[in-house]
Short mmCIF file of N, CA and C in Angstrom, two decimals:
data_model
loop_
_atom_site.label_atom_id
_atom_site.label_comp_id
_atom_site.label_asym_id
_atom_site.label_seq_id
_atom_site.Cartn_x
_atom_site.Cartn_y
_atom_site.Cartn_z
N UNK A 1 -10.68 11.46 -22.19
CA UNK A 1 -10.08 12.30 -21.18
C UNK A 1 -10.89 12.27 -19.89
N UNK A 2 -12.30 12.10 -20.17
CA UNK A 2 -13.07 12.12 -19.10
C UNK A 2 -12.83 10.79 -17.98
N UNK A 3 -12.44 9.39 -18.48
CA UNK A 3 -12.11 8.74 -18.34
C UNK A 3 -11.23 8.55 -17.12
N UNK A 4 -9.99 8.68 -17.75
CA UNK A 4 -8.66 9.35 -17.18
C UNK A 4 -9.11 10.44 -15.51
N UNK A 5 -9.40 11.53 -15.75
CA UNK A 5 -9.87 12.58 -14.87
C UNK A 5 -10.79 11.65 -13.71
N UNK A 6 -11.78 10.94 -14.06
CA UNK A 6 -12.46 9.92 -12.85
C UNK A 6 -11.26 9.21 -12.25
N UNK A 7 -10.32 8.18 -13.20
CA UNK A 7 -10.17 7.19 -12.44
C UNK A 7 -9.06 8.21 -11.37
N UNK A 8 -8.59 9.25 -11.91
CA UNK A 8 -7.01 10.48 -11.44
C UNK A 8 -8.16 10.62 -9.75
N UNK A 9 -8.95 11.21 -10.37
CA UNK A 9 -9.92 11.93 -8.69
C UNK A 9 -10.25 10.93 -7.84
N UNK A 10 -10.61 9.59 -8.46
CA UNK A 10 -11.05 8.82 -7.21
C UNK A 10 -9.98 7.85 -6.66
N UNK A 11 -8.52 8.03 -6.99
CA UNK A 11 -7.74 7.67 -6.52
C UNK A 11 -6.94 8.11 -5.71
N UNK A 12 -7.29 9.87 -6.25
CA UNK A 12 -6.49 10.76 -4.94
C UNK A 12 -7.31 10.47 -3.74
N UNK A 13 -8.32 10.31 -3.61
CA UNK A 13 -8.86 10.26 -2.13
C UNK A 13 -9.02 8.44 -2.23
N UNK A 14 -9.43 7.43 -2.66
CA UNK A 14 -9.43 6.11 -1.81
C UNK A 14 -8.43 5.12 -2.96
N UNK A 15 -7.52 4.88 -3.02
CA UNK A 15 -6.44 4.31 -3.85
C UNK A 15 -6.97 3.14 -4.30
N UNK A 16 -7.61 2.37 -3.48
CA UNK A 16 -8.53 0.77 -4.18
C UNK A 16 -9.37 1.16 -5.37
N UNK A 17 -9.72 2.09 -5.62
CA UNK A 17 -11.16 2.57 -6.09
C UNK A 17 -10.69 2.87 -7.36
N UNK A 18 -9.27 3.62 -7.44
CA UNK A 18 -8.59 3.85 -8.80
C UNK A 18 -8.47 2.61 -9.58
N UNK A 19 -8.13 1.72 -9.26
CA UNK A 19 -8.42 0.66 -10.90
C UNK A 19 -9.55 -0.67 -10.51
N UNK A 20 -10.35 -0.18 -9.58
CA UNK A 20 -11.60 -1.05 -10.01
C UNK A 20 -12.19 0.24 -10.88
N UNK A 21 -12.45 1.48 -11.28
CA UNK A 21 -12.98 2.39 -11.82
C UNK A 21 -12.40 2.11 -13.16
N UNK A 22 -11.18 2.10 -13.11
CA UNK A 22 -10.32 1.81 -14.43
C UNK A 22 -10.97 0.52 -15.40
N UNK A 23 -10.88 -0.64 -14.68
CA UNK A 23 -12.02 -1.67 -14.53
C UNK A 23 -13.26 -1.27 -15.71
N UNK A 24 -14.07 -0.81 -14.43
CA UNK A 24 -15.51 -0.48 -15.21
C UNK A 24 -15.17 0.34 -16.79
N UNK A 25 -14.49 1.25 -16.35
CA UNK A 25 -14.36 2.30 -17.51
C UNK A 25 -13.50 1.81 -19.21
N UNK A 26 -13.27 0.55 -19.04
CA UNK A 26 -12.62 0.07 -19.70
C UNK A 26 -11.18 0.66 -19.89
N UNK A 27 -10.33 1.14 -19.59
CA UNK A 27 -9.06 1.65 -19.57
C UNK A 27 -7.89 0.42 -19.47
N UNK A 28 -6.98 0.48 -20.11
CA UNK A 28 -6.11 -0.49 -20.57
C UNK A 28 -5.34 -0.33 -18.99
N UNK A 29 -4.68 -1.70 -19.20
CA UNK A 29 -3.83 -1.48 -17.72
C UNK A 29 -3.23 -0.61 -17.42
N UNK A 30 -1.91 -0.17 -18.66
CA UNK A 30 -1.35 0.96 -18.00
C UNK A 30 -1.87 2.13 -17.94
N UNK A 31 -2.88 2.70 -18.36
CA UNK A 31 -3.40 3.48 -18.22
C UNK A 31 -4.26 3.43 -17.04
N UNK A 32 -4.33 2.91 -16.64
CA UNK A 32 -5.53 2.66 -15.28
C UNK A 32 -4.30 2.98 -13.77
N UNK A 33 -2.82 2.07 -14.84
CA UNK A 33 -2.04 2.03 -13.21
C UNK A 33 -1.43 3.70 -13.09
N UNK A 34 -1.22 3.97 -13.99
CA UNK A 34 -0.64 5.52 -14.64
C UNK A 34 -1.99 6.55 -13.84
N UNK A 35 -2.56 6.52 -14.14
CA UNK A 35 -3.88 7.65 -13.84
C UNK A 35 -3.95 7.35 -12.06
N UNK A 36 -4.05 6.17 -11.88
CA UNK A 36 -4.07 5.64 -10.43
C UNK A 36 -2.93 6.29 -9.57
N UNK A 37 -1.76 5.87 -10.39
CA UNK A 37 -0.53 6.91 -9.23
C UNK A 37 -0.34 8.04 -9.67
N UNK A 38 -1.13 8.58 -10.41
CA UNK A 38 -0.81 9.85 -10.68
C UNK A 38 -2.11 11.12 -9.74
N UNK A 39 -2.94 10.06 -9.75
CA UNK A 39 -4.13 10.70 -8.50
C UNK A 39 -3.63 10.29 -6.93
N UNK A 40 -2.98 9.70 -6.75
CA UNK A 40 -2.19 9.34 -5.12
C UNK A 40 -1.11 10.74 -5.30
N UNK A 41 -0.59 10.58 -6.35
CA UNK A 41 0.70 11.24 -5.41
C UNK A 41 -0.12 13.12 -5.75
N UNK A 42 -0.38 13.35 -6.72
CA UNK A 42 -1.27 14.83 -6.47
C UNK A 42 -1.82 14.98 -5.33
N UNK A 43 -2.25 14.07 -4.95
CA UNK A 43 -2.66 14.04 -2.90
C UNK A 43 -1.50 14.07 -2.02
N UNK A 44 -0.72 13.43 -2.53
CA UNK A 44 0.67 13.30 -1.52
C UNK A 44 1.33 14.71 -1.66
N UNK A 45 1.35 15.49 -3.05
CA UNK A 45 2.16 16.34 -3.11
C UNK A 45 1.32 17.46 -2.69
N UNK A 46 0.34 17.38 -2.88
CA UNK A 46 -0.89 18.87 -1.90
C UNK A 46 -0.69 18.79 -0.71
N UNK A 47 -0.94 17.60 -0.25
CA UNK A 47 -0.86 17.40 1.80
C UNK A 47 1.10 18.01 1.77
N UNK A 48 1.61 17.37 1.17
CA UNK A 48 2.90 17.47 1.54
C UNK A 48 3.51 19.34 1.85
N UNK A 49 2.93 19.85 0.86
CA UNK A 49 3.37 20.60 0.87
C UNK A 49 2.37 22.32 1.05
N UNK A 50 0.79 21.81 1.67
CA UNK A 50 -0.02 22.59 2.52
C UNK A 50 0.45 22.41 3.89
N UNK A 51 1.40 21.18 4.20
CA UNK A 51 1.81 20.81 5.12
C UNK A 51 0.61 20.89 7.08
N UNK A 52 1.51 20.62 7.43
CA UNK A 52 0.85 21.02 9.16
C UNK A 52 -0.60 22.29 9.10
N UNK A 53 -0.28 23.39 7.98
CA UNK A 53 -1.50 24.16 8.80
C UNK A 53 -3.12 23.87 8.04
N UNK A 54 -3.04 22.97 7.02
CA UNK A 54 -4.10 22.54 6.08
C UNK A 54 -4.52 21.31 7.06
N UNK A 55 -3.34 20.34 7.32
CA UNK A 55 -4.00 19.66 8.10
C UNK A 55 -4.72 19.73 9.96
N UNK A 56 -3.95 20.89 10.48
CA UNK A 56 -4.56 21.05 11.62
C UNK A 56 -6.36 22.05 11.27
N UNK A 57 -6.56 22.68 10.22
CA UNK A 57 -7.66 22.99 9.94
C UNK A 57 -8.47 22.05 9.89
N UNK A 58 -8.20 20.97 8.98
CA UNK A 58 -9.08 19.34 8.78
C UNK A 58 -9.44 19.07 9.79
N UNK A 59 -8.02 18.91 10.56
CA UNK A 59 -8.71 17.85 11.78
C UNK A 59 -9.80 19.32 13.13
N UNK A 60 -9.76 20.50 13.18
CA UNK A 60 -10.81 20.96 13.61
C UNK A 60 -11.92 20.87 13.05
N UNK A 61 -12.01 20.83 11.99
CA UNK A 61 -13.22 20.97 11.06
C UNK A 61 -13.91 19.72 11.67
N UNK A 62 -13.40 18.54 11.07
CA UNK A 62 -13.79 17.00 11.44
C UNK A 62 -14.09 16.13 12.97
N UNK A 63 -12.60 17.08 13.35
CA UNK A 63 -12.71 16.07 15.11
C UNK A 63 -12.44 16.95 15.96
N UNK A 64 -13.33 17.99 16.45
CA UNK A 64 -13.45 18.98 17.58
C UNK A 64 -13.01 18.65 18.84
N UNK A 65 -13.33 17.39 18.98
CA UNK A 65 -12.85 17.00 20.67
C UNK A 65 -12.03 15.89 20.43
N UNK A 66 -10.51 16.10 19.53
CA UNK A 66 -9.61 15.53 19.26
C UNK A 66 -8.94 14.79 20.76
N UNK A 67 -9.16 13.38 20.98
CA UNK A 67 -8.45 12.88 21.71
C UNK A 67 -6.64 12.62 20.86
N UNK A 68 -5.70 13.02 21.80
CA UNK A 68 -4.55 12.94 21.51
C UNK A 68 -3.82 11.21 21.57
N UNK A 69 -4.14 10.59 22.87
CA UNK A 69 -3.88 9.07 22.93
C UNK A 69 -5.23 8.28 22.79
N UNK A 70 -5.61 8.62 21.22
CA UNK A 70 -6.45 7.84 21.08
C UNK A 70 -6.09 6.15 20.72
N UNK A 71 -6.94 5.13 20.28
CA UNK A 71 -6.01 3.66 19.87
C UNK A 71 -5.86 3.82 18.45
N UNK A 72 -6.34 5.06 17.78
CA UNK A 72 -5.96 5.20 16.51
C UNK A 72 -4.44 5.13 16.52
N UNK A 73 -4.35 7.04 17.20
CA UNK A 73 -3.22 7.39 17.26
C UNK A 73 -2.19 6.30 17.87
N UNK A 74 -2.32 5.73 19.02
CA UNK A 74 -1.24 4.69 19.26
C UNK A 74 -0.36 4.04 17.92
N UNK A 75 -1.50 3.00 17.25
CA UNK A 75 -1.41 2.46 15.86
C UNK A 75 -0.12 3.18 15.16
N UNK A 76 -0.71 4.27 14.57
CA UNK A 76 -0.13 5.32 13.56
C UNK A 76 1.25 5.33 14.33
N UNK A 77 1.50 5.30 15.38
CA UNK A 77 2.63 6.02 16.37
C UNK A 77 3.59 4.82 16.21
N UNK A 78 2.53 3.55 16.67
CA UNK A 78 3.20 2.52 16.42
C UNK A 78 4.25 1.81 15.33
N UNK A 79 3.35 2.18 14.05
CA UNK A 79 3.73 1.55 13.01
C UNK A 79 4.86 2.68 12.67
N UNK A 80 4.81 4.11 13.02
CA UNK A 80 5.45 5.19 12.76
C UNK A 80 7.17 4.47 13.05
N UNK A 81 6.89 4.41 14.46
CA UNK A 81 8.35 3.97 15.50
C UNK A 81 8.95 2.75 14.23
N UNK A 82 8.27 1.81 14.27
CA UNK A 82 9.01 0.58 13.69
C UNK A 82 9.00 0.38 12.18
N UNK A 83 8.14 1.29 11.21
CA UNK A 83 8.87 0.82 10.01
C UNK A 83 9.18 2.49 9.21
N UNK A 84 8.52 3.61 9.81
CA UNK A 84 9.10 4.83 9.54
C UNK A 84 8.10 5.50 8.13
N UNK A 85 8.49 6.71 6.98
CA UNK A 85 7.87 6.56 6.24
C UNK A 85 7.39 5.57 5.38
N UNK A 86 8.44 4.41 5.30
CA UNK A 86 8.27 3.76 4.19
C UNK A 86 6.78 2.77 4.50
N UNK A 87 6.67 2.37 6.16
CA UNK A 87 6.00 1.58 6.39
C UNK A 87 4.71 2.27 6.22
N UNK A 88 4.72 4.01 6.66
CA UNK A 88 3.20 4.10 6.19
C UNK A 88 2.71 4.30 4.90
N UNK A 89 4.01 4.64 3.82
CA UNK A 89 3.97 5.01 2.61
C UNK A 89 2.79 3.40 2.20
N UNK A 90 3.69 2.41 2.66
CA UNK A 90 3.44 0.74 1.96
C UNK A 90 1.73 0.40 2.60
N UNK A 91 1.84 1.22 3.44
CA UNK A 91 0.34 0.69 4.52
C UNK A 91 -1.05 1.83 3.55
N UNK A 92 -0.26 2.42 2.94
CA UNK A 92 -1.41 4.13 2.51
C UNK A 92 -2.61 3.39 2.04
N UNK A 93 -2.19 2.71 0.50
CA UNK A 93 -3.30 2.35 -0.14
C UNK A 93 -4.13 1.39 0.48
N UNK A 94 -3.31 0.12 1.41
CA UNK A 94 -4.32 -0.37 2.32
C UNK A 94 -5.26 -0.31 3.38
N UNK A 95 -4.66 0.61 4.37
CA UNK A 95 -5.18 1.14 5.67
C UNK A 95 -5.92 2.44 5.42
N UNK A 96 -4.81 3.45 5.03
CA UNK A 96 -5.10 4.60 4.94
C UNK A 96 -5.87 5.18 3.93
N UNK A 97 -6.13 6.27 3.42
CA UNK A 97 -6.13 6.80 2.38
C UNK A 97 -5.04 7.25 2.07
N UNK A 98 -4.74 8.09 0.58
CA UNK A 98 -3.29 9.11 0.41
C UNK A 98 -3.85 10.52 0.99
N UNK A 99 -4.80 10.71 1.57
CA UNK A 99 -4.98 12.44 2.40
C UNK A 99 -4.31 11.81 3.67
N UNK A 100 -4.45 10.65 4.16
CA UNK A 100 -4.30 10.51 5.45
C UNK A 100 -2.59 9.69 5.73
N UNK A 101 -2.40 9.11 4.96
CA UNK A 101 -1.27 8.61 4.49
C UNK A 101 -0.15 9.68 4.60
N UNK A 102 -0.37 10.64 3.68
CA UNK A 102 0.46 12.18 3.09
C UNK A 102 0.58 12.84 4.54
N UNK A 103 -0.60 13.18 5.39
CA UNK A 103 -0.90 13.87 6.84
C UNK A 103 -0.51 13.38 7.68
N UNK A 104 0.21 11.82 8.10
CA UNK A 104 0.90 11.37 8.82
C UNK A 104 2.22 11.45 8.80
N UNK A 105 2.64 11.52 7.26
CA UNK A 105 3.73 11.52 7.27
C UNK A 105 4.51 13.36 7.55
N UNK A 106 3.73 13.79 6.88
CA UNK A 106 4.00 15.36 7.03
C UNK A 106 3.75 15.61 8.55
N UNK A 107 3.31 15.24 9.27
CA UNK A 107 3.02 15.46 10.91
C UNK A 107 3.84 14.47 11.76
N UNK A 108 4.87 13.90 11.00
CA UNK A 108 5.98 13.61 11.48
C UNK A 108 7.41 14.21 11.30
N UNK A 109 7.03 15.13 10.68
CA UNK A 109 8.08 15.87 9.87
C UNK A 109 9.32 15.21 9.58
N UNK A 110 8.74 14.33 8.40
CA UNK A 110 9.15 13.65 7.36
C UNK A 110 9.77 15.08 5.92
N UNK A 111 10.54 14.88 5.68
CA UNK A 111 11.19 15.18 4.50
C UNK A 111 10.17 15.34 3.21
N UNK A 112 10.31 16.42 2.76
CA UNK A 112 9.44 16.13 1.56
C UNK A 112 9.54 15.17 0.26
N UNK A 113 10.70 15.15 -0.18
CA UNK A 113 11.68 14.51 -0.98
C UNK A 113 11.47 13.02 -0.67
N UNK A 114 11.90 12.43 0.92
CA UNK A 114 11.59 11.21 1.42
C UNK A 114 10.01 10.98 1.23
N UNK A 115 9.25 11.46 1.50
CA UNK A 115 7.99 11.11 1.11
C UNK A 115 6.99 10.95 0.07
N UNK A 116 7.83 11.93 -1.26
CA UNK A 116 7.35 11.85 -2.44
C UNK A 116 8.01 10.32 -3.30
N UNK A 117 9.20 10.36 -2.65
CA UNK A 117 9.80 8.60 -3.39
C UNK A 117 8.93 7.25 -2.41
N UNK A 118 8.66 7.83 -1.38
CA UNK A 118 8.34 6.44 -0.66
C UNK A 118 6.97 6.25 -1.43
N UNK A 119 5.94 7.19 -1.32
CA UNK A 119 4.79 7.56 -1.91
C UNK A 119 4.32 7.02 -3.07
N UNK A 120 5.38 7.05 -4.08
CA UNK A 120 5.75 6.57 -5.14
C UNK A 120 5.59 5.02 -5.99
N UNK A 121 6.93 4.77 -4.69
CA UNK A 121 7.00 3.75 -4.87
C UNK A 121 6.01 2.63 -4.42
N UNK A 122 5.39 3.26 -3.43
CA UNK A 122 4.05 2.53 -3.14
C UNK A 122 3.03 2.51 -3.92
N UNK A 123 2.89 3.58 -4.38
CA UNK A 123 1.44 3.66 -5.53
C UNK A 123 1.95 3.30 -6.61
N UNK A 124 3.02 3.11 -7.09
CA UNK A 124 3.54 2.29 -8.21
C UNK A 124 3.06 0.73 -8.10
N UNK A 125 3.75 0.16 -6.69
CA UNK A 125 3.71 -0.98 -6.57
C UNK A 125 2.04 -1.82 -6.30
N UNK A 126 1.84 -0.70 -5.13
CA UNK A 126 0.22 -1.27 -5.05
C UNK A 126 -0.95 -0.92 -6.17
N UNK A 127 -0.24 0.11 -7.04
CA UNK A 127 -1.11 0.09 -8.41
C UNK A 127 -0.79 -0.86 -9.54
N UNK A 128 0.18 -1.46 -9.50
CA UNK A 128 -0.07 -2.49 -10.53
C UNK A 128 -0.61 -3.89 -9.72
N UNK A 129 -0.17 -3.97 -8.51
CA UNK A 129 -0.58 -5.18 -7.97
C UNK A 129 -2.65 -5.16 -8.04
N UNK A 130 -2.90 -4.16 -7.71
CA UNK A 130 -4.40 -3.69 -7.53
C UNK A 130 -5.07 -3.89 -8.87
N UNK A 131 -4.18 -3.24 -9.70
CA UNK A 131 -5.17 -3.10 -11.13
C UNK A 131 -4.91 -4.83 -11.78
N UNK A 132 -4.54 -5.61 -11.83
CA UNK A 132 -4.06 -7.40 -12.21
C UNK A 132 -5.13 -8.07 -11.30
N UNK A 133 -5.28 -7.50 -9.88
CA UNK A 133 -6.13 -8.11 -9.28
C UNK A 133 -7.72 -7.84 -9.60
N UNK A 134 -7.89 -6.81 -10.02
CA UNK A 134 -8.80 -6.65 -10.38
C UNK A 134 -9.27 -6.77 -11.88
N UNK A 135 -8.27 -6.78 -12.61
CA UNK A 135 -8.70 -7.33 -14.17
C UNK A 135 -8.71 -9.39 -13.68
N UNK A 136 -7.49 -9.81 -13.38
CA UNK A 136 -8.49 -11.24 -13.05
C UNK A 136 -9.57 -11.56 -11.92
N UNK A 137 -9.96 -10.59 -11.27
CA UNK A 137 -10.60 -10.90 -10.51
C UNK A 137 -12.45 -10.82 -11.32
N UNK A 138 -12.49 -9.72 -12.60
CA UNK A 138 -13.25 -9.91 -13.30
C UNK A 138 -15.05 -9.79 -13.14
N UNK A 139 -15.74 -10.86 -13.55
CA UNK A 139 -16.63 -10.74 -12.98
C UNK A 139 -17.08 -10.77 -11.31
N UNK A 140 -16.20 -10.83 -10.47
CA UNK A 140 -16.32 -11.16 -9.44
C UNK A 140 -16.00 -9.64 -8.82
N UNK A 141 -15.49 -9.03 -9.31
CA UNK A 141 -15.33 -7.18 -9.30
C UNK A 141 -16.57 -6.40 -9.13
N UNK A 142 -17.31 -6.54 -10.59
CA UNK A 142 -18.42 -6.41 -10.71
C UNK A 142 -19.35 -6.65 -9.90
N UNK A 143 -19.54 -7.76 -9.22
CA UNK A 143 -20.23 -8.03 -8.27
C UNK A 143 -20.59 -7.32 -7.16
N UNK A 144 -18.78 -7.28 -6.21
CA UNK A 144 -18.63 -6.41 -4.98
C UNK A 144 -19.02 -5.10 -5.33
N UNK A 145 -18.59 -4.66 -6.47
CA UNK A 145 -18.02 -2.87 -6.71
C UNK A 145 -19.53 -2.31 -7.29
N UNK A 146 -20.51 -3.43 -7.45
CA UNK A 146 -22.02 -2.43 -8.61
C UNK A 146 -22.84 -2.24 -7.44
#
């Protein structure tokens, strides 16, 4: 169980990290891809639905002298305009984290419903693609990740 509970926590906050942990910990695939989207979307569904005033606390806490047109924000705005939730849902586990992923989309006032399937379907997809890459990737895992 203890197992499980690591790979669940370190996937809610950095999604790569969930099945190289799975990896180390010896956990069978589906169990690694299972625990993996099941720690993304518990992030997706907290941000989603602390909504706007959890995240405007964060970002005082963190970035006091919040520039508004920063080249972050452009980016985010960017990718926002042309592929919508789905594109940041698909971008989360790569770019983003799922706190930051979940906080973009909710600060677009995105749908909750729309964001828990896009969410989904991303940490579905990029968790099995992630956890294959990292069981053949093997000793070479080990390497980067010790």
């Amino acid at each position: 169980m203890e197992k499980y509970f690591t790979v669940f926590s370190v996937s809610a906050f950095k999604f790569i990290l969930g099945p190289v942990t799975g990896y180390f910990l010896e956990l069978s695939q589906l169990e690694t891809i299972i625990t993996t989207v099941l720690g993304m979307m518990a992030t997706v569904i907290i941000i989603a639905y602390a909504g706007s005033s959890l995240r405007d606390k964060v970002l005082r806490l963190f970035f006091r002298k919040r520039r508004i047109f920063s080249p972050r924000n452009r980016k985010v705005v960017k990718i926002w305009r042309k592929y919508g939730v789905w594109g940041v849902a698909f971008l989360t586990p790569l770019l983003f984290s799922p706190p930051i992923g979940a906080a973009i989309a909710v600060s677009f006032g995105e749908k909750k419903m729309k964001i828990f399937s896009s969410m989904l379907a991303s940490a579905i997809f990029w968790g099995i693609f992630f956890t294959y890459l990292v069981l053949l990737g093997g000793e070479k895992v080990t390497y980067y990740f010790s």
